[in-house]
Coordinates of C-alpha atoms in Angstrom, one line a residue:
X1 CA 26.6 -50.9 -15.0
X2 CA 23.4 -48.8 -14.0
X3 CA 22.4 -45.3 -14.6
X4 CA 23.7 -42.9 -17.2
X5 CA 26.6 -44.1 -19.5
X6 CA 29.1 -41.7 -21.1
X7 CA 29.9 -42.5 -24.9
X8 CA 32.8 -40.6 -26.3
X9 CA 32.9 -39.9 -30.2
X10 CA 36.6 -39.6 -31.7
X11 CA 35.7 -37.8 -34.7
X12 CA 36.2 -34.4 -36.3
X13 CA 32.8 -34.8 -37.6
X14 CA 30.1 -35.5 -34.7
X15 CA 27.4 -34.3 -37.1
X16 CA 28.0 -37.1 -39.7
X17 CA 24.7 -38.6 -40.3
X18 CA 25.4 -42.1 -38.6
X19 CA 26.9 -40.5 -35.6
X20 CA 24.4 -37.8 -35.3
X21 CA 21.4 -40.1 -35.3
X22 CA 23.0 -42.3 -32.8
X23 CA 23.8 -39.4 -30.5
X24 CA 20.0 -38.5 -30.6
X25 CA 19.1 -42.1 -29.6
X26 CA 21.7 -42.3 -26.7
X27 CA 21.0 -38.8 -25.4
X28 CA 17.5 -39.9 -24.4
X29 CA 19.1 -41.4 -21.5
X30 CA 22.8 -41.2 -21.6
X31 CA 25.6 -38.7 -22.2
X32 CA 27.6 -38.2 -25.4
X33 CA 30.8 -36.3 -25.6
X34 CA 32.7 -35.5 -28.9
X35 CA 36.4 -35.4 -28.8
X36 CA 38.1 -33.9 -32.0
X37 CA 41.3 -35.9 -32.5
X38 CA 43.4 -33.2 -33.5
X39 CA 42.9 -31.0 -30.6
X40 CA 42.1 -33.3 -27.6
X41 CA 44.8 -34.2 -25.1
X42 CA 44.3 -37.3 -23.1
X43 CA 45.3 -35.5 -19.9
X44 CA 42.4 -32.9 -20.4
X45 CA 39.9 -35.5 -19.9
X46 CA 38.8 -35.1 -16.4
X47 CA 35.9 -37.4 -16.7
X48 CA 36.9 -40.3 -19.1
X49 CA 33.9 -41.9 -21.0
X50 CA 32.7 -45.4 -20.4
X51 CA 33.2 -46.4 -24.1
X52 CA 34.8 -44.6 -27.1
X53 CA 33.6 -44.9 -30.7
X54 CA 36.7 -44.3 -32.9
X55 CA 35.7 -42.7 -36.1
X56 CA 39.0 -41.2 -37.5
X57 CA 41.9 -42.7 -38.9
X58 CA 44.6 -39.8 -38.7
X59 CA 47.7 -40.6 -36.7
X60 CA 46.4 -38.3 -34.0
X61 CA 43.1 -40.2 -33.4
X62 CA 44.9 -43.4 -33.4
X63 CA 47.4 -42.1 -30.8
X64 CA 44.4 -40.6 -28.7
X65 CA 42.7 -44.1 -29.0
X66 CA 45.7 -46.1 -27.9
X67 CA 46.2 -43.7 -24.8
X68 CA 42.9 -44.3 -23.8
X69 CA 43.0 -48.1 -24.3
X70 CA 46.2 -48.0 -22.1
X71 CA 43.9 -46.4 -19.4
X72 CA 41.6 -49.4 -19.7
X73 CA 38.7 -47.7 -21.9
X74 CA 37.0 -49.8 -24.3
X75 CA 37.4 -48.3 -27.9
X76 CA 35.5 -49.3 -30.9
X77 CA 37.0 -50.1 -33.0
X78 CA 40.3 -50.6 -31.4
X79 CA 43.4 -48.6 -32.4
X80 CA 45.3 -51.7 -33.7
X81 CA 42.2 -53.1 -35.8
X82 CA 41.7 -49.6 -37.3
X83 CA 45.4 -49.3 -38.4
X84 CA 45.6 -52.9 -40.0
X85 CA 42.8 -51.6 -42.3
X86 CA 44.8 -48.7 -43.2
X87 CA 47.8 -50.7 -44.7
X88 CA 46.5 -52.5 -47.6
X89 CA 49.6 -54.8 -47.7
X90 CA 48.8 -56.1 -44.0
X91 CA 45.2 -56.2 -44.9
X92 CA 46.0 -58.6 -47.9
X93 CA 48.1 -60.8 -45.5
X94 CA 45.5 -61.0 -42.9
X95 CA 43.0 -62.0 -45.3
X96 CA 44.9 -64.6 -46.8
X97 CA 45.8 -66.0 -43.4
X98 CA 42.1 -66.0 -42.6
X99 CA 41.4 -67.7 -46.0
X100 CA 39.0 -65.1 -47.1
X101 CA 38.3 -64.8 -50.8
X102 CA 40.5 -61.5 -51.1
X103 CA 41.9 -60.0 -54.2
X104 CA 45.6 -61.1 -54.8
X105 CA 47.7 -58.1 -53.7
X106 CA 51.2 -57.0 -54.6
X107 CA 53.2 -54.4 -52.8
X108 CA 55.6 -51.8 -54.7
X109 CA 57.9 -49.3 -53.0
X110 CA 56.7 -46.7 -55.4
X111 CA 54.5 -46.1 -58.4
X112 CA 57.7 -45.0 -60.3
X113 CA 59.1 -48.3 -59.5
X114 CA 56.2 -50.0 -60.7
X115 CA 56.1 -48.0 -64.0
X116 CA 59.8 -48.8 -64.5
X117 CA 59.0 -52.6 -64.5
X118 CA 59.6 -54.6 -67.7
X119 CA 57.1 -57.3 -67.2
X120 CA 54.2 -57.5 -69.1
X121 CA 51.1 -55.5 -67.8
X122 CA 47.7 -57.0 -67.4
X123 CA 44.7 -54.8 -66.6
X124 CA 45.5 -53.8 -63.0
X125 CA 44.0 -51.9 -60.1
X126 CA 46.5 -49.6 -58.6
X127 CA 45.8 -48.4 -55.1
X128 CA 47.7 -46.3 -52.5
X129 CA 49.2 -48.7 -50.0
X130 CA 48.0 -46.5 -47.1
X131 CA 44.1 -46.1 -47.0
X132 CA 43.3 -42.5 -46.6
X133 CA 41.0 -39.8 -47.7
X134 CA 41.8 -38.8 -51.5
X135 CA 44.0 -41.8 -51.8
X136 CA 44.9 -43.4 -55.3
X137 CA 42.4 -46.1 -56.6
X138 CA 42.6 -46.3 -60.4
X139 CA 42.5 -49.0 -63.1
X140 CA 45.3 -49.3 -65.5
X141 CA 45.0 -51.2 -68.8
X142 CA 48.4 -50.2 -70.6
X143 CA 51.9 -49.0 -70.1
X144 CA 51.1 -45.6 -71.5
X145 CA 48.4 -45.3 -68.7
X146 CA 50.8 -46.8 -65.9
X147 CA 53.2 -43.9 -66.9
X148 CA 50.7 -41.2 -66.8
X149 CA 49.5 -42.2 -63.4
X150 CA 53.1 -42.1 -62.2
X151 CA 53.8 -38.9 -63.6
X152 CA 51.3 -37.7 -61.0
X153 CA 51.9 -40.3 -58.2
X154 CA 55.7 -41.1 -58.7
X155 CA 56.6 -41.5 -55.1
X156 CA 53.4 -43.1 -53.6
X157 CA 53.8 -46.4 -52.1
X158 CA 51.2 -48.6 -54.0
X159 CA 49.7 -52.1 -54.1
X160 CA 48.4 -53.7 -57.4
X161 CA 45.5 -56.2 -57.7
X162 CA 44.8 -57.9 -61.0
X163 CA 41.6 -56.4 -62.4
X164 CA 38.8 -59.2 -62.0
X165 CA 36.1 -59.0 -64.6
X166 CA 32.7 -58.1 -63.2
X167 CA 29.4 -56.5 -63.9
X168 CA 30.7 -53.0 -62.7
X169 CA 28.9 -53.0 -59.2
X170 CA 30.4 -52.9 -55.9
X171 CA 28.7 -54.8 -53.1
X172 CA 28.9 -52.7 -50.0
X173 CA 28.6 -54.8 -47.1
X174 CA 28.2 -52.9 -43.6
X175 CA 28.6 -54.9 -40.3
X176 CA 27.8 -53.4 -36.9
X177 CA 28.2 -56.2 -34.1
X178 CA 27.2 -58.9 -36.6
X179 CA 24.4 -57.2 -38.1
X180 CA 24.6 -56.8 -42.0
X181 CA 23.6 -53.9 -44.0
X182 CA 24.0 -53.9 -47.8
X183 CA 23.8 -51.6 -51.0
X184 CA 25.1 -51.5 -54.4
X185 CA 27.2 -49.0 -55.9
X186 CA 28.7 -48.6 -59.4
X187 CA 32.2 -48.8 -59.0
X188 CA 34.6 -45.7 -59.5
X189 CA 36.6 -48.4 -61.9
X190 CA 33.7 -49.0 -64.1
X191 CA 33.2 -47.0 -67.4
X192 CA 31.6 -43.8 -66.5
X193 CA 32.9 -43.9 -63.0
X194 CA 31.4 -44.1 -59.6
X195 CA 27.7 -44.0 -59.5
X196 CA 25.0 -43.5 -56.6
X197 CA 24.4 -45.9 -53.9
X198 CA 21.3 -47.9 -54.4
X199 CA 19.4 -49.8 -51.7
X200 CA 19.9 -54.0 -51.4
X201 CA 17.7 -55.8 -49.2
X202 CA 19.2 -58.2 -47.0
X203 CA 17.5 -61.2 -48.8
X204 CA 18.7 -59.9 -52.2
X205 CA 22.4 -60.8 -51.4
X206 CA 23.9 -64.0 -52.8
X207 CA 24.0 -67.1 -50.7
X208 CA 26.7 -66.9 -48.0
X209 CA 27.8 -63.3 -48.4
X210 CA 26.5 -62.1 -45.2
X211 CA 28.2 -64.8 -43.4
X212 CA 31.5 -63.7 -45.3
X213 CA 31.1 -60.3 -44.0
X214 CA 30.6 -61.6 -40.5
X215 CA 33.9 -63.7 -40.8
X216 CA 35.8 -60.5 -41.9
X217 CA 35.0 -58.9 -38.6
X218 CA 36.3 -62.1 -36.8
X219 CA 39.5 -62.1 -38.6
X220 CA 40.2 -58.4 -38.2
X221 CA 38.8 -57.9 -34.8
X222 CA 36.3 -55.3 -36.2
X223 CA 33.0 -54.3 -34.9
X224 CA 32.1 -51.7 -37.1
X225 CA 33.3 -51.9 -40.6
X226 CA 32.8 -52.1 -44.2
X227 CA 33.5 -54.8 -46.9
X228 CA 33.6 -54.2 -50.5
X229 CA 32.9 -57.2 -52.7
X230 CA 32.4 -57.8 -56.3
X231 CA 30.9 -60.7 -58.1
X232 CA 33.2 -62.1 -60.7
X233 CA 32.3 -63.6 -63.7
X234 CA 33.3 -67.0 -62.4
X235 CA 30.7 -66.5 -59.6
X236 CA 32.7 -64.6 -57.1
X237 CA 32.6 -63.5 -54.3
X238 CA 35.9 -61.5 -54.2
X239 CA 36.8 -58.9 -51.5
X240 CA 38.7 -56.0 -52.9
X241 CA 38.6 -53.8 -49.8
X242 CA 37.9 -53.6 -46.1
X243 CA 37.2 -50.3 -44.1
X244 CA 37.0 -49.7 -40.4
X245 CA 34.1 -47.7 -39.2
X246 CA 32.6 -46.4 -42.4
X247 CA 29.6 -43.9 -42.9
X248 CA 27.0 -46.4 -43.4
X249 CA 24.6 -43.7 -44.6
X250 CA 20.9 -44.2 -45.0
X251 CA 20.7 -47.8 -43.7
X252 CA 17.6 -48.3 -41.5
X253 CA 18.5 -49.6 -38.1
X254 CA 22.2 -48.7 -38.4
X255 CA 22.1 -46.0 -35.7
X256 CA 20.2 -48.4 -33.5
X257 CA 22.8 -50.9 -33.9
X258 CA 25.5 -48.6 -33.3
X259 CA 23.9 -47.3 -30.0
X260 CA 23.2 -50.9 -28.8
X261 CA 27.0 -51.6 -29.5
X262 CA 28.3 -48.8 -27.5
X263 CA 26.2 -49.5 -24.4
X264 CA 27.0 -53.2 -24.6
X265 CA 30.7 -52.5 -24.7
X266 CA 30.5 -50.2 -21.8
X267 CA 28.7 -52.6 -19.8
X268 CA 31.1 -55.6 -20.6
X269 CA 33.9 -53.2 -19.6
X270 CA 32.6 -53.1 -15.9
X271 CA 31.2 -56.6 -15.7
X272 CA 32.7 -58.8 -13.1
X273 CA 35.1 -61.4 -14.5

């Protein structure tokens, strides 16, 4: 491919800091178009983009991405990989198959069903089975606490993970086409709740953690993604969540890496076999 490349952004928020900075870089030589996933119809695209960046997880966004893929357009991340990361049950199964150190996960049809169980309750992390904005993520230490949670989320399908003792910090590892970015953030499950994101230099990561983050992308067929890792008291690491196309805010070099990925995928799509 030579000349101008058209990059499509499937997102309701093209002004998101990562996307805005990436757009600024790309528009120096290329064309960027934003497609709102809730209002864009595939048959209205008279000039398809050369590559699409999928930064939305709504059903309409996934449907749009699948339609574009069926027409031969490259989408980053693919609709299938994005959907996989929305189902925490499927996520845990894939991680287990790939032998990743992922938190052991159990699935429950509803929180009410879990609360009605008679088995002893160890400290648990309870999460909505389906990852989305404003979903449920909570630590439960008692039957009473579980009952109170169930009163508000009775019909919510959930997964549970045994709470692993740690220092309260989530290691936020973000990957764009194999390049790893990192930060620390006080977990929402720690006393006092979620804290601010703090910079973490690449060299400050424990040995092997960057390689582990890259392995996640290989196992889940992701190009842009986040991995939440905690260091357990036994030494860890333990993966507790995986996200397709997270915000990656404030990471030097992230917009450049995303712009390069978009152009690379567009070029690969038209390269001779």
